[in-house]
Coordinates of C-alpha atoms in Angstrom, one line a residue:
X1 CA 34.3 6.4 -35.1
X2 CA 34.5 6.3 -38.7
X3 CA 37.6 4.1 -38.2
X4 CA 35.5 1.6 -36.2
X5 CA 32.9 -1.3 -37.5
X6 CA 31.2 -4.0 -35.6
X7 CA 33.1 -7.2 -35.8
X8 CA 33.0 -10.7 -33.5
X9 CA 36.8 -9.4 -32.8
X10 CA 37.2 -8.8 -28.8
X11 CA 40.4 -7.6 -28.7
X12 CA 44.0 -6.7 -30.5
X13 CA 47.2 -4.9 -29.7
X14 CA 49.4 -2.3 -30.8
X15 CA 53.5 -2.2 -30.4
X16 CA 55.0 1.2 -30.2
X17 CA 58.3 1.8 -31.1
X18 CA 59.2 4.5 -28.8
X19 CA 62.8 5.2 -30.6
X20 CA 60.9 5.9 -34.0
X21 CA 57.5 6.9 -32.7
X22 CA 55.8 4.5 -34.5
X23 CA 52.8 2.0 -34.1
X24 CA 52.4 -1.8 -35.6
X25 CA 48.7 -3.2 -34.9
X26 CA 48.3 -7.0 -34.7
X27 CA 46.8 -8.7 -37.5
X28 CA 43.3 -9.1 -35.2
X29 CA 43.2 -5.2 -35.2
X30 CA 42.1 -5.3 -39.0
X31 CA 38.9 -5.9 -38.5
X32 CA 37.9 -3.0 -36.8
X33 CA 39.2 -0.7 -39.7
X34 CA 37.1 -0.7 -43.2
X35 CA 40.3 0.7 -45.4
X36 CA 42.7 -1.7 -44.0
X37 CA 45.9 -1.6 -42.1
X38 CA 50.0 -0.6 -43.1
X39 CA 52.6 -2.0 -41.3
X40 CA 52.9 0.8 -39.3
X41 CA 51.6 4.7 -38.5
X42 CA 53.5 7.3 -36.9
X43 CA 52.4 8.9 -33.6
X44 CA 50.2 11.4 -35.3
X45 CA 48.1 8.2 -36.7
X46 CA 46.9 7.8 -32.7
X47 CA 46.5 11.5 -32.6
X48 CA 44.1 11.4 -35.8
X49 CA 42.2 8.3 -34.9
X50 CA 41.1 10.0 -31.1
X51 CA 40.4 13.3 -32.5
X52 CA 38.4 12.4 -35.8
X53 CA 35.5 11.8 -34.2
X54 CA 34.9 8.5 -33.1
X55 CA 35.8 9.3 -29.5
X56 CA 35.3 12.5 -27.5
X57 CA 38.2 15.3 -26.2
X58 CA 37.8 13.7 -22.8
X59 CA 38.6 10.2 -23.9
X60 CA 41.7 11.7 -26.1
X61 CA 43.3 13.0 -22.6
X62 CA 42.8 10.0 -20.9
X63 CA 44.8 7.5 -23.2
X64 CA 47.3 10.7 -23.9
X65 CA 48.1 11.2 -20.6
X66 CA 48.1 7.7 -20.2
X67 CA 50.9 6.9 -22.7
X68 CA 53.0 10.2 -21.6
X69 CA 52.9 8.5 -18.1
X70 CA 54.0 5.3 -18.7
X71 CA 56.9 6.4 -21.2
X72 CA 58.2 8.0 -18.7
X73 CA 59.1 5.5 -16.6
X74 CA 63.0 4.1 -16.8
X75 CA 61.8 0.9 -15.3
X76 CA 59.2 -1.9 -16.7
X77 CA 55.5 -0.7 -15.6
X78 CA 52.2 -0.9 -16.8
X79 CA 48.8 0.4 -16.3
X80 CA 45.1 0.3 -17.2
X81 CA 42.5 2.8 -18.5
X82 CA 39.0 2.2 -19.7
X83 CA 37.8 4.3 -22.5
X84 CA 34.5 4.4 -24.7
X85 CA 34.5 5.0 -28.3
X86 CA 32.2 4.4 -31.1
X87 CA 32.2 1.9 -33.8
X88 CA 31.6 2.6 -37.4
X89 CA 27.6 2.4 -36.8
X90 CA 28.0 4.8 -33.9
X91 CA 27.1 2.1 -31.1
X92 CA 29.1 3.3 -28.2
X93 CA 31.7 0.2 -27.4
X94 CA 34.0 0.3 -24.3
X95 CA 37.3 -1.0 -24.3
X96 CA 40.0 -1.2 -21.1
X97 CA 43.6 -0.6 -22.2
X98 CA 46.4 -2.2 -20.7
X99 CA 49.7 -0.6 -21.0
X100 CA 52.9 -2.2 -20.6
X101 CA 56.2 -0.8 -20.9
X102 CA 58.1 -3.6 -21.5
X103 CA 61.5 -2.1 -22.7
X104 CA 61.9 1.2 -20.9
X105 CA 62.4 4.3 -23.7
X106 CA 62.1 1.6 -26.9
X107 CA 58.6 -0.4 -26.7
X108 CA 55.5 -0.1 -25.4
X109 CA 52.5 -2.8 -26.1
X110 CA 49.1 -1.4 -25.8
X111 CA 46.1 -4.2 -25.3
X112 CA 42.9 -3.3 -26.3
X113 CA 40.0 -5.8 -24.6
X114 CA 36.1 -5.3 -25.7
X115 CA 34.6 -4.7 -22.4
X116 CA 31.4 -3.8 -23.5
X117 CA 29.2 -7.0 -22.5
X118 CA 30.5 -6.4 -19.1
X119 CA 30.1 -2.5 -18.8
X120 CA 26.3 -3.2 -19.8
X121 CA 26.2 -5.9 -17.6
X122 CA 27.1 -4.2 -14.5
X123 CA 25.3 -1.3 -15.7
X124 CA 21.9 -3.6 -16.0
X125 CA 23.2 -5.0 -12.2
X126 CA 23.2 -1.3 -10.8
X127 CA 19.6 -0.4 -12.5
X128 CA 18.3 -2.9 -10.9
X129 CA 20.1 -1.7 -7.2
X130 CA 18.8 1.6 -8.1
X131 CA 15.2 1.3 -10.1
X132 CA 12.0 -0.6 -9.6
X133 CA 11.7 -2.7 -12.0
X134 CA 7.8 -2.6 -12.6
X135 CA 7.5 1.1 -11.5
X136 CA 10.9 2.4 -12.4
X137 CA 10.7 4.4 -9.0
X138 CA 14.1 4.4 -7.2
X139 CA 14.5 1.4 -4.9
X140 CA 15.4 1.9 -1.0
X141 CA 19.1 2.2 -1.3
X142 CA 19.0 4.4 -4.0
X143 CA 16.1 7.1 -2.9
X144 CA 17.9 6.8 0.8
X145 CA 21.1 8.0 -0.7
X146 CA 19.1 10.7 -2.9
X147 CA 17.5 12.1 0.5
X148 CA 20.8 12.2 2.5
X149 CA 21.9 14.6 -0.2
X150 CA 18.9 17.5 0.0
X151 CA 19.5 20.2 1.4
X152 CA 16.6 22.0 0.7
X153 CA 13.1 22.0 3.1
X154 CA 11.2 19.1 1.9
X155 CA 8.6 16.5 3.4
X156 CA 8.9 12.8 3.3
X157 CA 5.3 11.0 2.5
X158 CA 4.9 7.2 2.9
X159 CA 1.0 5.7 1.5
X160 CA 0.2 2.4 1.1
X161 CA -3.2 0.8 -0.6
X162 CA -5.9 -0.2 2.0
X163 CA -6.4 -4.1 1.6
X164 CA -4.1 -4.2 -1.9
X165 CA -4.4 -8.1 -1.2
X166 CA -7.9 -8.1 -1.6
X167 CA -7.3 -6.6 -5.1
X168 CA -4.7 -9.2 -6.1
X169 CA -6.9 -11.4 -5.1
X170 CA -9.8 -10.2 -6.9
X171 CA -8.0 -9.1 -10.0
X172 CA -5.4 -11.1 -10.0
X173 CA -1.4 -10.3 -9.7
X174 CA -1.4 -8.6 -12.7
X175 CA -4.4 -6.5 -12.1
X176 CA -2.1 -5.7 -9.0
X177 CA 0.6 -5.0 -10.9
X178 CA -1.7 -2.0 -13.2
X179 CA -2.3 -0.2 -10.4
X180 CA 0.5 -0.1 -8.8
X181 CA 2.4 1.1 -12.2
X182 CA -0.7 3.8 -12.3
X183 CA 0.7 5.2 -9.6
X184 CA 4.0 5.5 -10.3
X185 CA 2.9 7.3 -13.5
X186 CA 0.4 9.8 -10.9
X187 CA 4.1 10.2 -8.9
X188 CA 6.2 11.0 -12.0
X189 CA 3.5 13.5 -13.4
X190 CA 3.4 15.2 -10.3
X191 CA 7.1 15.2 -9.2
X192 CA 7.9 16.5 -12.6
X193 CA 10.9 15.2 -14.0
X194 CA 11.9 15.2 -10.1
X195 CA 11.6 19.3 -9.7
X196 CA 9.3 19.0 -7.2
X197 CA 10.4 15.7 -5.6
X198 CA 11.5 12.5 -6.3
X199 CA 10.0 8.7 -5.0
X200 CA 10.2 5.0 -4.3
X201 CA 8.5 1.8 -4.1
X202 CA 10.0 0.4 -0.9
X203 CA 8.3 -3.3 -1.5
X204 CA 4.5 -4.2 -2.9
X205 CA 2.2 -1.3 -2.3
X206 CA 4.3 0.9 0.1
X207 CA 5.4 4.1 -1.2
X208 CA 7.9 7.0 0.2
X209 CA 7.9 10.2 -1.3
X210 CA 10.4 13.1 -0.9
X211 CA 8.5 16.5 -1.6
X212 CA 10.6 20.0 -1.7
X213 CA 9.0 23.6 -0.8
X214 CA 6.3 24.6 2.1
X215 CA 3.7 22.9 4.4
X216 CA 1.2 24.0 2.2
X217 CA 2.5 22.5 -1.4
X218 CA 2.8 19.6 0.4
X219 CA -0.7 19.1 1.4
X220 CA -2.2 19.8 -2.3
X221 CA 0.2 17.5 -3.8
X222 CA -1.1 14.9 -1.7
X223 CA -5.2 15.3 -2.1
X224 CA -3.8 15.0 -5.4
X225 CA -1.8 11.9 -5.2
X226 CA -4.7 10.5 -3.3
X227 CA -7.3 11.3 -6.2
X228 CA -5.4 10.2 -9.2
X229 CA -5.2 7.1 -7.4
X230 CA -9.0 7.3 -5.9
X231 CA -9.5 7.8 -9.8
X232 CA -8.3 4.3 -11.4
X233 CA -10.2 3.0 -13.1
X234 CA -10.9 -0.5 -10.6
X235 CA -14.2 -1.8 -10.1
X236 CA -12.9 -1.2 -6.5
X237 CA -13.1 1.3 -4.0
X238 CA -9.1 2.6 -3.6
X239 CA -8.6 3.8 -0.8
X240 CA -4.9 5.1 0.6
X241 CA -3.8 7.5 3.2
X242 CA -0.7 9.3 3.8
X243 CA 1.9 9.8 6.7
X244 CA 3.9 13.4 6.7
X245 CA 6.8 13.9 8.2
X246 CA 8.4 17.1 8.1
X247 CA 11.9 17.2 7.8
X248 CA 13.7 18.6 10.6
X249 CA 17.4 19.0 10.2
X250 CA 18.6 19.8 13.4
X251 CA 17.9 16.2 14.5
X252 CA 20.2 14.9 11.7
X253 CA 17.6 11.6 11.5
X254 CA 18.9 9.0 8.8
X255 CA 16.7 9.1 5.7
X256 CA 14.8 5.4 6.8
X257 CA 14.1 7.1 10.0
X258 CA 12.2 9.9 8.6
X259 CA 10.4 7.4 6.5
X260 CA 9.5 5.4 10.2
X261 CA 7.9 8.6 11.3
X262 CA 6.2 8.9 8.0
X263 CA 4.7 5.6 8.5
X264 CA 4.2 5.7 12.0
X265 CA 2.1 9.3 11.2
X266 CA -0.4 6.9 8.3
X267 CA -0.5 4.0 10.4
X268 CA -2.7 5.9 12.7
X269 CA -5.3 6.9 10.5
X270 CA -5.2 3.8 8.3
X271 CA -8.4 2.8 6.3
X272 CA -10.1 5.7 7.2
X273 CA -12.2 7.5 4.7
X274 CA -12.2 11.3 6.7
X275 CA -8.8 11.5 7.1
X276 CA -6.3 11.6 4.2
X277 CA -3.4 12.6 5.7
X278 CA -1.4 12.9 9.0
X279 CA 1.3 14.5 10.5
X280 CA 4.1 13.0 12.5
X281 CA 4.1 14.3 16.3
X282 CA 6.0 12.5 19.3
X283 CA 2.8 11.2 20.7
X284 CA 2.1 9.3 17.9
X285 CA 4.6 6.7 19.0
X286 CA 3.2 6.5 22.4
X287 CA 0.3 5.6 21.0
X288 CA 1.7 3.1 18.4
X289 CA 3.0 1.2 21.7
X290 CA -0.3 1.2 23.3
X291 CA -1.9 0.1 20.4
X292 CA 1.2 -2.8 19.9
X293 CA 0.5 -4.1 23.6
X294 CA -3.1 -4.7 22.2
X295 CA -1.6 -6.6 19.1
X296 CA 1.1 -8.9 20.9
X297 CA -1.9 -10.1 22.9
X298 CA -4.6 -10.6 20.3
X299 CA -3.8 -14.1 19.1
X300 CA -3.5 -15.4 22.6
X301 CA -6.6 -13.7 24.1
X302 CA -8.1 -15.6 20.8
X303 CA -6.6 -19.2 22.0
X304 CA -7.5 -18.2 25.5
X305 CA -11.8 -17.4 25.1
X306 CA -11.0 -13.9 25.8
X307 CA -13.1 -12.5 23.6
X308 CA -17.0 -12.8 24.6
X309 CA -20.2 -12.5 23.0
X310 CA -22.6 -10.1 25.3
X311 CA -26.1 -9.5 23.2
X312 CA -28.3 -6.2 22.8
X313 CA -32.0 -7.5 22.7
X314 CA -34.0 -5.7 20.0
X315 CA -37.8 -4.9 20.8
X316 CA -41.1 -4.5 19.3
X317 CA -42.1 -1.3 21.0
X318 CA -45.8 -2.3 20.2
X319 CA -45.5 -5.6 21.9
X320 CA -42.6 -5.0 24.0
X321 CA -41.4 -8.3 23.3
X322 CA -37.3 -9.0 22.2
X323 CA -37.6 -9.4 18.2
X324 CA -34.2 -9.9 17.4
X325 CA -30.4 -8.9 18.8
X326 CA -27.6 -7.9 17.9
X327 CA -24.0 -9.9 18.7
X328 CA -21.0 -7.8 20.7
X329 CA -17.9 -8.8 21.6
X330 CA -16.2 -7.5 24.7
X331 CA -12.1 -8.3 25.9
X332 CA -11.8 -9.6 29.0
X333 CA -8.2 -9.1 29.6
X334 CA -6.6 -11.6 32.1
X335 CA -4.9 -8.2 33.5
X336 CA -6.7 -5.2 32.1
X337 CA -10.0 -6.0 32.5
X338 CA -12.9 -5.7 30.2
X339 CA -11.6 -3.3 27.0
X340 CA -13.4 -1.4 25.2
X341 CA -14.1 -2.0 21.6
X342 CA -13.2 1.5 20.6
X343 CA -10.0 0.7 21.8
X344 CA -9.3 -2.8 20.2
X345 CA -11.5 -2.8 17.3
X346 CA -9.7 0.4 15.6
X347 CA -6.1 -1.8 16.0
X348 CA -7.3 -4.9 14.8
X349 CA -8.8 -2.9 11.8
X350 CA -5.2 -1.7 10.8
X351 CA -3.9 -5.5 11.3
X352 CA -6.5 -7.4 9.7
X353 CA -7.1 -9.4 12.6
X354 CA -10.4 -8.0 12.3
X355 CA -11.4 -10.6 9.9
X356 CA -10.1 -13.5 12.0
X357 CA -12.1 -12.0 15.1
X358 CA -15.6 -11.1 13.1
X359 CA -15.4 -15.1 11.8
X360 CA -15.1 -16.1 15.0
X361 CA -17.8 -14.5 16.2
X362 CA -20.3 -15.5 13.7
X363 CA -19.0 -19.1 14.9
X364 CA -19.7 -18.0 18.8
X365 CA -23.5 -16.8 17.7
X366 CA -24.0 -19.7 15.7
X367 CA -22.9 -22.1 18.7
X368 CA -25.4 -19.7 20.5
X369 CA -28.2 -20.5 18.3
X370 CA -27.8 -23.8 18.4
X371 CA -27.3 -24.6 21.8
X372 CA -30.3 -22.7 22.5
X373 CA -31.9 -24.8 20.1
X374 CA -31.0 -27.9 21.5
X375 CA -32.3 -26.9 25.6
X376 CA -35.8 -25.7 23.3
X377 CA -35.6 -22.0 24.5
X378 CA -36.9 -19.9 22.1
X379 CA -34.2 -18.1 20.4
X380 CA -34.6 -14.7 18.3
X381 CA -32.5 -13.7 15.3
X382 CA -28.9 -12.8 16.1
X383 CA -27.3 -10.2 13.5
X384 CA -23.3 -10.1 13.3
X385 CA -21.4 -7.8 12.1
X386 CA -18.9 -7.6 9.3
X387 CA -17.0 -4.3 8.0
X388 CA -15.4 -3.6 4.7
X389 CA -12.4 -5.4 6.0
X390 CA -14.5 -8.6 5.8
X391 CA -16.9 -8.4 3.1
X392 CA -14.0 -7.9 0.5
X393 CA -12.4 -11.2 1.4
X394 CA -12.4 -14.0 -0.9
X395 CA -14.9 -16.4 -0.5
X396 CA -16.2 -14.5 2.3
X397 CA -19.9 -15.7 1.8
X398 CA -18.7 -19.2 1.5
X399 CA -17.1 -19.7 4.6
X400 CA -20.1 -17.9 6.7
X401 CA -22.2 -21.1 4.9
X402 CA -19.5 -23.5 6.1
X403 CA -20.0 -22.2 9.3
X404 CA -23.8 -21.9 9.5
X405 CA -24.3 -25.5 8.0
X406 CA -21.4 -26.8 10.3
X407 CA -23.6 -25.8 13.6
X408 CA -26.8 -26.5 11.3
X409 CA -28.2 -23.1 11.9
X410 CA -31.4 -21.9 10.2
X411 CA -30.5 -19.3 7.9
X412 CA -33.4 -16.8 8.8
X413 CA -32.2 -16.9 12.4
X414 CA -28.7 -15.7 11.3
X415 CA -28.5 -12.2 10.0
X416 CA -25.4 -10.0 8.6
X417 CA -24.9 -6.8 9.8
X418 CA -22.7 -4.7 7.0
X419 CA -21.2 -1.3 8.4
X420 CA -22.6 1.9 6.2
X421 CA -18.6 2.6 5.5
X422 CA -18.5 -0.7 4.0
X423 CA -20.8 0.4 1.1
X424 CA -20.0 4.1 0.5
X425 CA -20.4 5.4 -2.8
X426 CA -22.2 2.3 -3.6
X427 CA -19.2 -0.3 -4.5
X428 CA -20.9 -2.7 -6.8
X429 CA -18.6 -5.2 -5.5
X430 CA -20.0 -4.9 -2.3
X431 CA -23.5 -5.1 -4.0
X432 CA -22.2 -8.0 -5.6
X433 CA -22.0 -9.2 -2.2
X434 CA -25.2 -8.6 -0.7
X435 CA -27.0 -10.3 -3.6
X436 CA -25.0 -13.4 -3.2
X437 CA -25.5 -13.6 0.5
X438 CA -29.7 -12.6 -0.2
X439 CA -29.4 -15.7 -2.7
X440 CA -28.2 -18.0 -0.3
X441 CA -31.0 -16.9 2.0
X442 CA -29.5 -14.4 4.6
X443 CA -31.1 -11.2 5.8
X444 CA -28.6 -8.5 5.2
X445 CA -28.8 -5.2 7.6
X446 CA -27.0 -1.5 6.9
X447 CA -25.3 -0.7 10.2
X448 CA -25.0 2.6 11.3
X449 CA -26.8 4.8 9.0
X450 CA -26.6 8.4 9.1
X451 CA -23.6 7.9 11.1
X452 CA -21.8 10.7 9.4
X453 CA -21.4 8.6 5.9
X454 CA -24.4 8.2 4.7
X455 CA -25.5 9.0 0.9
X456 CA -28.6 8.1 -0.8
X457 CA -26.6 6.3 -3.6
X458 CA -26.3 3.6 -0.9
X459 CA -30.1 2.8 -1.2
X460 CA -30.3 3.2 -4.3
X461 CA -27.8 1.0 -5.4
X462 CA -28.0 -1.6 -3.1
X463 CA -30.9 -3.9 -2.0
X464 CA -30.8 -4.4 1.8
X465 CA -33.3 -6.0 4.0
X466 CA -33.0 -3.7 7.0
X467 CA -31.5 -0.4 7.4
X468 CA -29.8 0.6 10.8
X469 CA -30.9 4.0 12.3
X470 CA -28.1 5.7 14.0
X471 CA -30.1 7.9 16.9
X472 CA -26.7 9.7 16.7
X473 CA -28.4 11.1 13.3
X474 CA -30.5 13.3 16.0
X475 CA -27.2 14.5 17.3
X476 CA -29.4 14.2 21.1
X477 CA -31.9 17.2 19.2
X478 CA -34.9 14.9 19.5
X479 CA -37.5 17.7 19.8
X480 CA -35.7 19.5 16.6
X481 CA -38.4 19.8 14.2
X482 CA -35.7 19.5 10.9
X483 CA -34.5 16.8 12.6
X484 CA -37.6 14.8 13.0
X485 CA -38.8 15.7 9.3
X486 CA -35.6 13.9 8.3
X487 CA -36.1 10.6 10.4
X488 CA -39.8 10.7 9.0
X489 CA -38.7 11.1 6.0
X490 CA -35.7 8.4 5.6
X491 CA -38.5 5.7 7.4
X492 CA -41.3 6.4 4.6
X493 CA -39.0 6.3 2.3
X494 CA -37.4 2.8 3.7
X495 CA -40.9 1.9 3.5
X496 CA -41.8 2.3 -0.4
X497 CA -38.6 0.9 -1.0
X498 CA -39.6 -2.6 1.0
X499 CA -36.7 -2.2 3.6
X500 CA -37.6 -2.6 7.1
X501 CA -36.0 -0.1 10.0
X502 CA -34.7 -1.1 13.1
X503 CA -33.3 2.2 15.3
X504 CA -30.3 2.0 17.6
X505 CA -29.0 4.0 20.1
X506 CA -32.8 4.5 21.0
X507 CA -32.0 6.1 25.3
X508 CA -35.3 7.8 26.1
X509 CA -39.0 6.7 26.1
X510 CA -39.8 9.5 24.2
X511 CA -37.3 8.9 21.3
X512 CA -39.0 5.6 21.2
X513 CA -42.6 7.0 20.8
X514 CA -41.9 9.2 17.9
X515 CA -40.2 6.5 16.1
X516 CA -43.2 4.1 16.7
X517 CA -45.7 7.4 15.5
X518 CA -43.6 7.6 12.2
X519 CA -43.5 3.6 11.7
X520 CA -40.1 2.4 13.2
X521 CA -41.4 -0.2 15.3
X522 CA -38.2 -1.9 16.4
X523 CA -36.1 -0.5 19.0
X524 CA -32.2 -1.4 20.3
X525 CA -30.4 0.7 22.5
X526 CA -30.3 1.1 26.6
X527 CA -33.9 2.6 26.8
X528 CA -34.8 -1.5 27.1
X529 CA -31.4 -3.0 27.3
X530 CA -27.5 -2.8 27.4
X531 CA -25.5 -5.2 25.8
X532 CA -26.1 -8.2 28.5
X533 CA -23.6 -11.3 29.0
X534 CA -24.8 -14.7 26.8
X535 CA -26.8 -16.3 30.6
X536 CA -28.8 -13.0 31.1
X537 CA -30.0 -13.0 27.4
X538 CA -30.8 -16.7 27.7
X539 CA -32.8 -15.6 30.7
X540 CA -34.4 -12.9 28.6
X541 CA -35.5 -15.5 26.1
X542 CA -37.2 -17.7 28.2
X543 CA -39.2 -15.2 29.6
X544 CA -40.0 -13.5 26.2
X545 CA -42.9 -16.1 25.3

């Protein structure tokens, strides 16, 4: 390349005189050589210029063979090859040369055209066909061509980020963006240089990973994927969980359809906090179509008043009288029947109609309130509940107010119930949270503790009103005496810290004595009521004076 120096000059030619084995270069050609040009070289000039360095063995054969071709030929032909050499700086330039034989066994003309904005060009277009370009992951055509070429055993994994909107939202897109280029540096680290697999961003937060080697590699690289992540450093509670499906060959699936199981496996354990991972089995899909009859209904059934409020009367077991309740919604499907929440509330957690459904049942209990109100029956507090799906949605406080003020609600007779999973390991977001709702005047409940996620940091952290006793926390042991020391112990304890107790799931008259004897006075569950429909609690009320 010695021969070669940068210059504006795109392109020259060289005559070859095939009777005396000679080369004349054009006058443009001067530019490219420091020392200048004769007149003309003989053949051993090309020879030197290829094999001095400036342009590899490979690239020597190419234009050799090329020119032993075409001088071949009795007739007028021409061809084309594209080489790349180096100019006198040793930036690699790439040139296409035409060859035309124009008088068959007495002159060839070789053109030489700078092709090297174009070569980088279409090498930048097929980087970006093939690469991420925040992540630098391999995009979907290029990591579905990589996986129809393994031959090895290997796993594909798909994860996405549990709410990742709420964290754009919150942090903005380029927050966003941080994280999701933290995990492509967690995937590179632990792929290694692709030895151990090899991944892409298929669009926003969804990933798909191609893992090599056994079951149970595979299942410590992921609690490690999900860690790193877990780790980031986000005032924010990351949570992801990952679909599995293990390649099977004999089934010859295309490479998108083993990412479809893969997602199909972590859509089914989606937001959950116990379950990390999932496997792919055939009855996950029968389930998937269950769960999608539920979800081509839900907007409808919302149009329609399908959804209904029933309400679980809370008592004073001193008094006996109804202290407060707690708001339920039920389905009742046009041709189902009533569904059970366990079966809808699960799907509409996975497609965030959950949100859309909780709002619209504060909006049914504050019509409640109000109507009740208005015929002066003596209404109780109602509590609502809200999960983690809710709480982290912007301006989530502000449109409960819009709401409350729009039906002109007293505050202290609307309460919000947050779920225990909502607040584990004591997000200070969420806390964040609770104190702006306390400021505005609500009464903010823990649902469901000692449901199986409970942890101390909880209380600790953050300042509720009223805590939620699971009876499920007695696992139906109510004469076990570790058991009851527990319960005693998480009441007094409520007690010094100024939060009242309210305990559900309460079945039996005696559970409901020895949570009076320790100081939990008010009781919710079937040993006074079931959930009842909105005209039977209204008859509850008016007898409750």
């Amino acid at each position: 390349m010695e021969y070669l120096q940068q210059s504006s000059v795109s392109n020259f030619f060289v005559i070859c005189n095939l009777k005396k084995n000679t080369f004349t270069f054009s006058k443009d050609a001067e530019a490219f050589f420091p020392e200048g040009l004769k007149t003309s070289y003989d053949i051993s000039f090309a020879k030197e210029l290829l094999e001095k360095g400036y342009a590899d063995k490979e690239t020597f054969v190419i234009v050799y063979q090329a020119y032993k071709e075409i001088i071949q030929s009795k007739e007028v032909k021409s061809i084309s090859r594209e080489i790349q050499v180096k100019n006198c700086q040793g930036i690699p330039c790439w040139f296409r040369l035409d060859f035309l034989l124009s008088d068959p066994k007495k002159r060839l003309i070789v053109t030489f055209n700078n092709i090297s904005e174009k070569i980088q060009y279409f090498n930048h277009l097929s980087k970006l066909l093939d690469y991420d370009e925040l992540t630098g992951l391999y995009t979907r055509s290029a990591f579905k061509h990589k996986v129809d070429s393994v031959t090895q055993p290997y796993a594909i994994l798909y994860f996405d980020i549990w709410h990742f909107k709420a964290i754009n939202d919150t942090y903005g897109s380029a927050g966003g963006d941080l994280l999701l280029v933290h995990i492509s540096d967690v995937l590179k680290l632990l792929l290694n240089n692709e030895s151990n697999g090899f991944a892409e961003r298929i669009v926003a937060d969804r990933f798909a990973v191609l893992v090599y080697t056994d079951k149970v590699y595979i299942e410590q690289f992921t609690m490690n994927l999900v860690k790193e992540i877990k780790d980031y450093d986000l005032n924010f509670n990351i949570v992801c969980n990952v679909g599995i499906y293990l390649n099977e060959p004999e089934k010859n699936l295309s490479a998108n359809a083993k990412v479809d199981r893969a997602l199909t496996a972590q859509e089914i354990i989606k937001g959950s906090y116990t379950k990390i991972f999932n496997y792919y089995t055939e009855k996950l899909t029968e389930i998937l179509v269950n769960e999608q009859s539920l979800t081509s209904d839900m907007l409808s059934a919302l149009d329609n008043n399908q959804f209904v409020l029933y309400y679980q009367p809370q008592y004073s077991h001193i008094s006996g009288k109804i202290v407060g309740a707690e708001a339920l919604v039920r389905w009742a499907h046009p041709d189902l029947g009533f569904i059970s929440p366990n079966q809808f509330i699960p799907v509409f957690e996975k497609n965030n109609f959950i949100t859309t459904l909780d709002m619209y049942v504060f909006e049914q209990a504050c019509k409640f309130i109000r109507n009740c109100m208005n015929q002066g029956i003596p209404v109780v507090p109602i509590s609502t509940n809200f999960s983690r799906y809710d709480v982290i949605e912007p301006e989530f406080v502000e449109k409960l107010e819009e709401c409350r003020v729009l039906y002109n609600v007293p505050i202290e007779k609307i309460r919000i119930e947050i779920t225990e999973t909502a607040v584990i390991e004591g997000s200070s977001y969420i806390n964040s949270v609770v104190k702006k709702l306390q400021e505005h005047g609500y009464v903010v409940e823990m649902d469901d503790f000692g449901s199986g996620y409970s942890s101390l940091n909880v209380l600790k952290d953050i300042n509720f009103d009223i805590i939620k006793l699971d009876m499920r926390f007695m696992s139906n042991k109510e004469k076990n005496e570790r058991g009851s020391i527990i319960l005693s112990s998480v009441v007094g304890m409520s007690a010094k810290l100024q939060m009242a107790i309210i305990a559900e799931g309460v079945e039996t008259e005696s559970q409901a004595d020895f949570l009076r004897d320790i100081g939990c006075e008010i009781i919710q569950g079937f040993f006074y009521s079931k959930p009842i429909s909105e005209i039977d609690f209204i008859e509850k009320l008016k007898k409750n004076d």
